[in-house]
Coordinates of C-alpha atoms in Angstrom, one line a residue:
Chain G
M1 CA 0.9 15.4 -45.3
I2 CA -1.8 17.8 -43.7
S3 CA -3.9 17.2 -46.9
L4 CA -3.6 13.7 -46.4
I5 CA -4.7 13.8 -42.9
S6 CA -7.6 15.9 -44.0
A7 CA -8.7 13.5 -46.5
E8 CA -8.6 10.7 -44.1
I9 CA -10.6 12.6 -41.6
Y10 CA -13.1 13.4 -44.5
K11 CA -13.3 9.7 -45.3
I12 CA -13.9 8.6 -41.6
R13 CA -16.7 11.4 -41.3
K14 CA -18.4 10.1 -44.4
Q15 CA -18.1 6.4 -43.7
S16 CA -21.4 4.8 -42.2
K17 CA -19.2 2.3 -40.2
T18 CA -17.7 5.1 -38.2
L19 CA -21.3 5.9 -37.0
Y20 CA -21.8 2.2 -36.3
A21 CA -18.7 2.0 -34.3
L22 CA -19.9 5.0 -32.2
A23 CA -23.2 3.5 -31.8
A24 CA -21.8 0.2 -31.0
I25 CA -19.4 1.8 -28.3
L26 CA -22.3 3.9 -26.6
I27 CA -24.6 0.8 -26.7
I28 CA -21.9 -1.4 -24.9
E29 CA -21.4 1.6 -22.5
G30 CA -25.1 1.4 -21.7
F31 CA -25.0 -2.4 -21.1
V32 CA -22.0 -2.1 -19.0
I33 CA -23.5 0.7 -16.9
V34 CA -26.5 -1.5 -16.2
S35 CA -24.6 -4.5 -15.4
A36 CA -22.1 -2.3 -13.2
Y37 CA -25.1 -1.3 -11.3
Y38 CA -26.3 -4.9 -10.6
Q39 CA -22.6 -6.2 -10.2
G40 CA -21.7 -3.0 -7.8
A41 CA -24.2 -3.9 -5.2
G42 CA -22.9 -7.4 -5.0
I43 CA -19.4 -6.5 -5.1
I44 CA -19.9 -3.9 -2.2
D45 CA -21.9 -6.6 -0.2
L46 CA -19.0 -9.1 -0.6
L47 CA -16.3 -6.7 0.2
L48 CA -17.8 -5.4 3.2
D49 CA -19.2 -8.6 4.3
N50 CA -16.6 -9.7 7.1
L51 CA -16.7 -6.0 8.2
K52 CA -20.4 -5.8 8.8
D53 CA -19.7 -7.6 12.3
S54 CA -17.6 -4.9 13.7
F55 CA -18.7 -1.9 11.8
E56 CA -21.8 0.2 10.8
F57 CA -21.6 1.8 7.4
K58 CA -22.8 5.3 6.9
G59 CA -22.9 6.8 3.4
N60 CA -23.5 5.2 -0.1
L61 CA -20.7 3.3 -2.0
L62 CA -22.9 2.4 -4.9
N63 CA -22.4 5.7 -6.6
G64 CA -21.2 7.1 -10.0
N65 CA -17.6 6.6 -9.0
L66 CA -17.9 2.9 -8.4
I67 CA -19.9 2.6 -11.7
I68 CA -17.2 4.4 -13.5
Y69 CA -14.5 2.2 -12.0
L70 CA -16.5 -1.1 -12.9
I71 CA -17.0 0.3 -16.5
L72 CA -13.2 1.0 -16.8
N73 CA -12.7 -2.8 -15.8
S74 CA -15.1 -4.0 -18.4
L75 CA -14.3 -1.7 -21.4
W76 CA -10.7 -2.5 -21.9
F77 CA -11.6 -5.6 -24.0
H78 CA -14.8 -4.3 -25.8
I79 CA -13.4 -1.1 -27.0
P80 CA -10.2 -2.1 -28.2
L81 CA -12.1 -5.0 -30.1
I82 CA -14.3 -2.3 -31.9
L83 CA -11.5 0.0 -32.4
M84 CA -9.3 -2.6 -34.0
I85 CA -12.0 -3.6 -36.4
I86 CA -12.8 -0.1 -37.3
I87 CA -9.1 1.2 -37.7
S88 CA -8.1 -1.8 -39.6
G89 CA -10.8 -1.2 -42.0
F90 CA -9.3 2.2 -42.7
L91 CA -6.7 0.5 -44.8
T92 CA -8.3 -2.8 -45.8
S93 CA -11.2 -1.1 -47.4
E94 CA -8.8 0.9 -49.5
Y95 CA -7.5 -2.4 -50.7
K96 CA -10.9 -4.0 -51.3
D97 CA -12.2 -1.0 -53.0
K98 CA -8.8 -0.6 -54.9
T99 CA -8.8 3.2 -53.9
I100 CA -5.4 2.6 -52.7
E101 CA -4.2 2.2 -56.3
T102 CA -6.1 5.4 -57.5
V103 CA -4.4 7.3 -54.5
M104 CA -1.0 6.1 -55.3
L105 CA -1.2 7.3 -59.1
Q106 CA -1.5 10.7 -57.5
P107 CA 1.7 12.5 -56.5
V108 CA 1.5 11.0 -52.9
S109 CA 4.4 9.4 -51.2
K110 CA 3.8 5.9 -49.8
L111 CA 5.5 7.0 -46.3
N112 CA 3.1 10.0 -46.1
F113 CA 0.0 8.0 -46.9
I114 CA 0.7 5.4 -44.4
L115 CA 1.9 7.9 -41.7
S116 CA -1.3 9.7 -42.2
K117 CA -3.3 6.6 -41.7
Y118 CA -1.4 6.1 -38.4
V119 CA -1.9 9.7 -37.3
V120 CA -5.6 9.6 -38.1
S121 CA -6.1 6.1 -36.4
I122 CA -4.4 7.5 -33.2
A123 CA -6.5 10.6 -33.2
F124 CA -9.6 8.6 -33.7
T125 CA -8.7 6.2 -30.7
I126 CA -8.1 9.3 -28.6
F127 CA -11.5 10.9 -29.6
I128 CA -13.3 7.6 -28.9
V129 CA -11.8 7.1 -25.6
L130 CA -12.4 10.7 -24.6
L131 CA -16.0 10.4 -25.8
L132 CA -16.5 7.3 -23.7
A133 CA -14.9 9.0 -20.7
V134 CA -17.2 12.0 -20.9
S135 CA -20.2 10.1 -21.4
T136 CA -19.3 7.6 -18.7
F137 CA -18.8 10.4 -16.2
L138 CA -21.9 12.4 -17.2
V139 CA -24.2 9.3 -17.2
S140 CA -22.8 7.7 -14.1
Y141 CA -22.8 11.1 -12.1
W142 CA -26.2 12.0 -13.5
I143 CA -27.9 8.7 -12.4
F144 CA -25.8 7.3 -9.5
G145 CA -24.4 10.6 -8.1
R146 CA -21.1 11.1 -6.4
G147 CA -19.6 9.3 -3.4
D148 CA -16.4 7.7 -2.0
L149 CA -14.8 4.8 -4.2
V150 CA -14.1 1.5 -2.8
V151 CA -11.4 -0.6 -4.7
Y152 CA -9.9 -4.0 -3.8
L153 CA -6.1 -3.6 -4.7
D154 CA -3.5 -4.6 -2.2
G155 CA -6.3 -4.5 0.4
L156 CA -9.4 -2.4 0.6
N157 CA -8.8 1.0 -0.6
F158 CA -11.2 3.9 0.0
F159 CA -11.0 7.2 -1.9
K160 CA -12.9 10.3 -1.0
S161 CA -15.0 11.4 -3.9
D162 CA -12.7 14.1 -5.4
D163 CA -9.8 12.0 -5.1
A164 CA -11.7 9.0 -7.0
F165 CA -12.6 11.6 -9.6
N166 CA -8.9 12.5 -10.2
R167 CA -7.8 8.9 -10.4
L168 CA -10.6 8.0 -12.8
I169 CA -9.5 10.8 -15.2
L170 CA -5.9 9.7 -14.9
A171 CA -7.0 6.1 -15.5
F172 CA -8.8 7.1 -18.6
L173 CA -5.7 9.1 -19.9
S174 CA -3.6 6.1 -19.1
G175 CA -6.1 4.0 -20.9
V176 CA -5.7 6.1 -23.9
N177 CA -2.3 4.9 -24.3
S178 CA -3.3 1.2 -24.2
M179 CA -6.0 1.8 -26.8
V180 CA -3.6 3.6 -29.3
F181 CA -1.2 0.6 -28.8
F182 CA -3.9 -1.9 -29.9
S183 CA -5.2 0.5 -32.6
V184 CA -1.6 0.8 -34.2
V185 CA -1.2 -3.0 -34.0
S186 CA -4.3 -3.5 -36.0
L187 CA -3.4 -0.9 -38.7
T188 CA -0.1 -2.8 -38.9
L189 CA -1.9 -6.0 -39.1
A190 CA -4.0 -4.5 -42.0
V191 CA -0.7 -3.4 -43.7
I192 CA 0.6 -7.1 -43.5
L193 CA -2.7 -9.0 -44.1
K194 CA -4.5 -6.5 -46.5
D195 CA -7.8 -8.6 -46.3
A196 CA -10.3 -7.3 -43.9
T197 CA -11.7 -10.6 -42.5
K198 CA -8.2 -11.8 -42.0
T199 CA -7.0 -8.7 -40.3
W200 CA -10.2 -8.7 -37.9
I201 CA -9.6 -12.5 -36.9
V202 CA -5.9 -11.8 -36.3
S203 CA -6.6 -8.5 -34.3
A204 CA -9.2 -10.6 -32.2
I205 CA -6.7 -13.3 -31.4
F206 CA -4.1 -10.7 -30.7
L207 CA -6.3 -9.0 -28.2
I208 CA -7.6 -12.2 -26.7
C209 CA -4.1 -13.4 -26.1
S210 CA -2.9 -9.8 -24.7
N211 CA -5.7 -10.2 -22.1
L212 CA -4.9 -13.6 -21.3
L213 CA -1.1 -13.1 -21.1
L214 CA -1.7 -10.0 -19.0
K215 CA -3.1 -12.3 -16.3
I216 CA -0.5 -15.0 -16.7
D217 CA 2.7 -14.9 -14.3
F218 CA 5.6 -15.7 -16.5
Q219 CA 7.8 -16.5 -13.5
N220 CA 10.4 -14.1 -15.0
E221 CA 10.7 -10.6 -13.5
I222 CA 11.9 -9.1 -16.9
L223 CA 9.1 -10.7 -18.9
N224 CA 6.5 -9.7 -16.3
E225 CA 7.9 -6.2 -16.4
L226 CA 8.8 -5.7 -20.1
F227 CA 6.3 -7.8 -22.2
F228 CA 3.9 -5.7 -24.0
S229 CA 0.9 -7.5 -22.7
K230 CA 1.9 -6.6 -19.2
L231 CA 1.9 -2.9 -19.9
T232 CA -1.7 -2.4 -20.9
D233 CA -3.1 -2.2 -17.5
S234 CA -1.1 0.9 -16.4
W235 CA -4.5 2.6 -15.5
Q236 CA -5.1 0.1 -12.7
Y237 CA -2.1 1.5 -11.0
F238 CA -3.9 4.7 -10.1
F239 CA -6.0 2.8 -7.7
Y240 CA -3.3 1.7 -5.3
Y241 CA -3.9 3.8 -2.3
K242 CA -0.3 5.5 -3.0
I243 CA 0.0 5.9 -6.6
P244 CA 3.2 4.4 -8.0
Y245 CA 3.9 7.1 -10.5
A246 CA 7.3 5.7 -11.5
T247 CA 5.8 2.5 -12.4
I248 CA 3.1 4.2 -14.3
Y249 CA 5.5 6.4 -16.3
F250 CA 7.8 3.4 -16.9
K251 CA 5.0 1.3 -18.2
N252 CA 3.5 3.8 -20.3
L253 CA 6.8 5.0 -21.9
L254 CA 7.6 1.4 -22.6
L255 CA 4.3 0.8 -24.2
L256 CA 4.7 4.0 -26.2
S257 CA 7.9 2.5 -27.4
Y258 CA 6.2 -0.6 -28.4
T259 CA 3.6 1.4 -30.3
I260 CA 6.3 3.3 -32.1
L261 CA 8.1 0.1 -32.9
V262 CA 4.8 -1.5 -34.3
M263 CA 4.1 1.4 -36.2
L264 CA 7.6 1.5 -37.8
I265 CA 7.3 -2.2 -38.6
G266 CA 4.1 -1.2 -40.5
V267 CA 5.5 1.8 -42.3
I268 CA 8.6 -0.2 -43.4
I269 CA 6.4 -3.1 -44.7
F270 CA 4.1 -0.6 -46.5
K271 CA 7.0 1.1 -48.1
R272 CA 8.6 -2.1 -49.4
R273 CA 5.3 -3.9 -50.4
D274 CA 3.7 -3.6 -53.7
I275 CA 0.6 -1.7 -53.3
Q276 CA -1.7 -3.9 -55.3
G277 CA -4.4 -5.7 -53.1
Chain P
M1 CA -29.4 -36.8 49.0
K2 CA -26.7 -35.5 46.6
K3 CA -29.5 -34.2 44.4
L4 CA -31.1 -32.1 47.3
C5 CA -27.7 -30.8 48.3
F6 CA -27.0 -29.6 44.8
I7 CA -30.6 -27.8 44.6
F8 CA -30.1 -26.4 48.0
M9 CA -26.5 -25.1 46.9
F10 CA -28.0 -23.7 43.6
L11 CA -30.9 -21.8 45.3
I12 CA -28.6 -20.3 47.8
S13 CA -26.2 -19.1 45.0
A14 CA -29.0 -18.0 43.0
G15 CA -30.2 -15.8 45.9
L16 CA -26.9 -14.5 46.5
I17 CA -26.5 -13.2 42.9
S18 CA -30.1 -11.6 42.9
A19 CA -29.1 -9.9 46.1
Q20 CA -26.0 -8.2 44.6
E21 CA -26.5 -4.5 43.8
I22 CA -25.4 -2.3 40.9
D23 CA -21.9 -0.8 41.8
N24 CA -22.2 2.7 43.5
D25 CA -19.3 4.1 41.5
L26 CA -21.0 3.0 38.3
L27 CA -24.3 4.4 39.4
Q28 CA -22.6 7.8 40.2
I29 CA -21.0 7.9 36.8
K30 CA -24.2 7.0 35.2
M31 CA -26.0 10.0 37.2
R32 CA -23.3 12.1 35.9
M33 CA -23.8 11.0 32.4
D34 CA -27.6 11.5 32.6
S35 CA -27.2 15.1 33.7
I36 CA -26.2 15.6 30.1
K37 CA -29.2 16.1 28.0
S38 CA -27.6 16.5 24.7
F39 CA -24.3 17.1 23.1
N40 CA -22.9 18.1 19.6
A41 CA -19.2 17.7 18.5
Q42 CA -17.1 17.4 15.7
I43 CA -15.6 14.0 15.2
K44 CA -12.5 12.6 13.3
L45 CA -12.2 9.1 12.4
D46 CA -9.1 7.2 11.7
V47 CA -9.1 3.5 10.9
D48 CA -6.2 1.2 11.4
I49 CA -7.0 -2.1 10.1
S50 CA -4.1 -3.8 8.2
F51 CA -6.0 -4.5 4.9
I52 CA -7.9 -1.3 4.8
N53 CA -6.6 2.1 3.5
M54 CA -8.9 4.8 4.3
P55 CA -8.2 8.6 4.6
T56 CA -9.1 10.5 7.9
K57 CA -12.7 11.0 7.7
Y58 CA -14.6 14.0 9.5
G59 CA -18.3 14.3 10.6
K60 CA -20.4 15.3 13.4
V61 CA -21.8 13.5 16.6
R62 CA -24.9 14.2 17.9
Y63 CA -26.7 13.0 21.2
K64 CA -30.0 13.6 22.8
Q65 CA -31.0 11.9 25.9
G66 CA -33.1 8.8 25.2
E67 CA -31.9 8.5 21.7
A68 CA -29.0 6.8 20.3
T69 CA -25.8 8.7 19.6
K70 CA -25.8 9.7 15.8
V71 CA -22.8 10.2 13.7
T72 CA -23.3 12.0 10.3
S73 CA -20.9 12.7 7.5
D74 CA -20.7 14.0 3.9
D75 CA -18.2 11.0 3.3
F76 CA -18.6 7.2 3.5
I77 CA -17.8 6.3 7.1
M78 CA -17.3 3.1 9.1
L79 CA -18.1 3.4 12.8
P80 CA -17.4 0.5 15.3
K81 CA -20.6 -1.1 16.5
R82 CA -19.4 -0.5 20.2
G83 CA -17.4 2.1 21.8
L84 CA -19.4 5.1 20.7
D85 CA -21.8 4.6 24.0
L86 CA -20.3 7.6 25.7
T87 CA -23.2 8.0 28.1
L88 CA -23.7 4.3 29.2
N89 CA -27.2 4.2 27.8
E90 CA -26.5 0.7 26.0
I91 CA -25.1 -0.9 29.1
F92 CA -27.9 0.5 31.3
E93 CA -30.6 -0.8 28.6
H94 CA -31.3 -4.1 30.4
P95 CA -31.0 -5.3 33.9
F96 CA -27.6 -6.5 35.0
I97 CA -25.4 -7.2 38.1
T98 CA -21.9 -6.0 38.7
V99 CA -19.3 -7.8 40.2
N100 CA -16.2 -5.9 41.9
R101 CA -12.9 -7.0 40.3
G102 CA -10.6 -4.9 42.4
E103 CA -8.3 -2.2 41.3
A104 CA -6.0 -1.7 38.4
N105 CA -3.7 0.9 37.2
Y106 CA -4.6 2.6 33.9
N107 CA -2.3 5.3 32.6
G108 CA -1.1 6.0 36.1
V109 CA -4.5 6.2 37.5
V110 CA -5.8 3.6 40.0
C111 CA -9.1 2.4 38.6
K112 CA -11.9 0.3 40.0
V113 CA -12.6 -2.6 37.8
I114 CA -16.0 -4.0 37.6
N115 CA -17.7 -6.7 35.6
I116 CA -21.3 -6.2 34.2
I117 CA -23.3 -9.3 33.8
P118 CA -26.5 -9.1 32.2
T119 CA -29.3 -10.8 33.9
T120 CA -31.6 -11.1 30.9
S121 CA -31.2 -12.9 27.5
K122 CA -32.5 -9.6 25.7
S123 CA -29.0 -7.8 26.3
D124 CA -26.8 -8.2 23.3
F125 CA -23.6 -8.7 25.2
S126 CA -22.6 -11.6 27.6
I127 CA -20.0 -9.7 29.9
A128 CA -18.6 -6.2 30.1
T129 CA -15.5 -5.1 32.0
L130 CA -15.3 -1.5 32.9
F131 CA -12.2 0.4 34.4
M132 CA -13.7 3.4 36.4
D133 CA -11.7 6.5 37.5
T134 CA -13.9 6.8 40.6
K135 CA -12.2 10.4 41.6
A136 CA -13.1 11.8 38.3
K137 CA -16.2 9.9 38.1
R138 CA -15.7 8.5 34.4
I139 CA -15.0 5.3 32.5
V140 CA -11.5 5.1 31.2
Q141 CA -11.7 1.6 29.5
S142 CA -14.3 -0.9 28.6
E143 CA -14.3 -4.3 27.3
I144 CA -17.6 -5.6 26.0
S145 CA -18.1 -9.2 24.9
T146 CA -21.1 -9.2 22.6
K147 CA -22.9 -12.2 21.6
T148 CA -22.6 -12.2 18.0
E149 CA -20.2 -9.4 17.1
G150 CA -17.0 -10.2 19.1
V151 CA -15.3 -8.2 21.6
F152 CA -14.8 -4.5 21.5
T153 CA -12.3 -2.6 23.8
A154 CA -12.6 1.0 24.3
Y155 CA -9.8 3.1 25.6
L156 CA -11.1 6.7 26.5
A157 CA -8.9 9.8 27.0
Y158 CA -10.0 13.0 28.3
Q159 CA -8.7 16.5 27.8
N160 CA -8.6 17.5 31.5
Y161 CA -9.6 16.2 34.9
V162 CA -13.2 17.6 34.9
D163 CA -14.5 16.5 31.6
A164 CA -17.2 14.0 31.5
L165 CA -17.0 13.4 27.8
P166 CA -13.8 12.0 26.3
S167 CA -11.8 13.9 23.8
A168 CA -10.5 10.8 22.2
V169 CA -11.7 7.1 21.9
E170 CA -9.7 4.2 20.6
V171 CA -11.8 1.2 19.9
Q172 CA -10.2 -2.4 19.3
F173 CA -11.8 -5.3 18.0
A174 CA -11.2 -8.4 16.0
V175 CA -12.0 -8.4 12.5
N176 CA -11.7 -11.1 9.7
S177 CA -9.8 -10.5 6.4
V178 CA -11.9 -9.7 3.3
K179 CA -13.2 -12.2 0.9
I180 CA -12.2 -11.2 -2.3
P181 CA -14.7 -11.3 -5.3
L182 CA -12.4 -12.3 -8.1
R183 CA -14.2 -10.4 -10.8
F184 CA -13.4 -7.2 -9.0
L185 CA -9.7 -7.5 -9.2
G186 CA -7.9 -5.7 -11.7
K187 CA -4.6 -7.4 -11.2
E188 CA -5.4 -11.1 -10.2
T189 CA -1.7 -12.3 -10.5
E190 CA -0.5 -10.2 -7.6
V191 CA -3.0 -11.8 -5.3
D192 CA -1.1 -13.9 -2.7
R193 CA -4.2 -16.2 -2.1
N194 CA -2.2 -18.4 0.6
A195 CA -1.2 -15.4 2.6
I196 CA -4.9 -14.1 2.5
K197 CA -6.0 -17.7 3.8
Q198 CA -3.6 -17.7 6.5
E199 CA -4.4 -14.2 7.7
G200 CA -7.7 -15.1 9.4
S201 CA -8.9 -12.7 12.2
K202 CA -6.9 -9.6 12.9
T203 CA -7.1 -6.7 15.4
G204 CA -8.8 -3.6 14.0
K205 CA -8.6 -0.3 15.6
I206 CA -10.5 2.9 14.9
F207 CA -9.5 6.3 16.4
L208 CA -12.3 8.8 17.3
T209 CA -11.3 12.3 18.0
L210 CA -13.9 14.6 19.4
T211 CA -13.7 18.4 19.4
D212 CA -16.0 21.4 19.7
F213 CA -18.2 20.0 22.3
Q214 CA -21.6 21.9 22.7
I215 CA -23.1 20.2 25.9
E216 CA -26.6 21.1 27.3
K217 CA -27.1 20.0 30.7

């Protein structure tokens, strides 16, 4: 198993598409930072517009913490999209190049092979989100400095700089869980569809539908609480003034259960199916 | 004839108004405040507005005679546009007349109540009501109706009977609910837009606690 994982990591490192993915993510991050800067000024203006009559404001709210928060809001569509394309390619490229058949001629169990794919996919996702978090914090703080964060969630919430930093870190960590879910879904889709283009299309549709369903009220408490698409925004809960930890734990654990379930489906299908592409 | 009577009455009333003097107790308080050349103090700010969650903020307040009171902080702070005029400089900036409104009880203290009516359009308030503790020579409550920013009511509390500067100020004002930029919302489904529309104007409060005064007279 460990040698399989090492082999998968080696493949990822050698594949040029990994570099393209990293470059794409960093380019998107750059664009988002620029747009967040311009968006941020307008948002602060709108948020504080009604308070300007009664208050004078001292201090700068258009700082690194707000930029990171806006980046967080923007990235949860772009990043899973790229991750889903790259990660599904981990398997579809094997089908396309028929290398999977070569691997299967070796004394390698199908279970270990597909499990190593999932393990490496999860590790790759975590690595990408952490890279994204570190680069976002460094760039935002370097350019815009630190300061209090203002967020509109159940009212206007102001967080002191240190508190905002901790919440943003926790939001990224919670976001890892959502990203892992989408990555695992894309790999399972790759198991089912085998073909790269079909997998990309279905993955993109899945992601778009998840984002749309997240915003739809099902008028049913159970669906609103338990449906997978409602679980991918746990990171937002860190920006309520009083963090609802119980809800966050519940949502993350349930999403993790969905991730394991999707992975199990992928493993079962892969094991039962003929490996020919 | 009616027209002439009206003009006559108007001239008499105008003459009466211009003849009114500034309340002597207010002048006494102003003189006391003017004896303070400068002061520095630590300030603690707490905001009480239903749709705002903000932690307690800390800063420093600095006043120098002839200059506006300045508040500085390492954090982002929101200061009420009125209520920080502890030395009455803003009220005395432009000419005004005072009208005695009698006495009122404020926290067990019998206070003299006066109206301040600006006599120039340059003033940014249309009327102010001051509750003066004439024995302690200080203001305990003020209500300022500004021309563009609404009404600000300040309640001033003092640590002891002799202090000229308050140790706590509560400022009340009307504030409108926040307009919500939809793109900024992370969880749009949970916004009750109807409730927000109905909220309209609300009373906001800000509590200022002043400590460690360093006063230069």
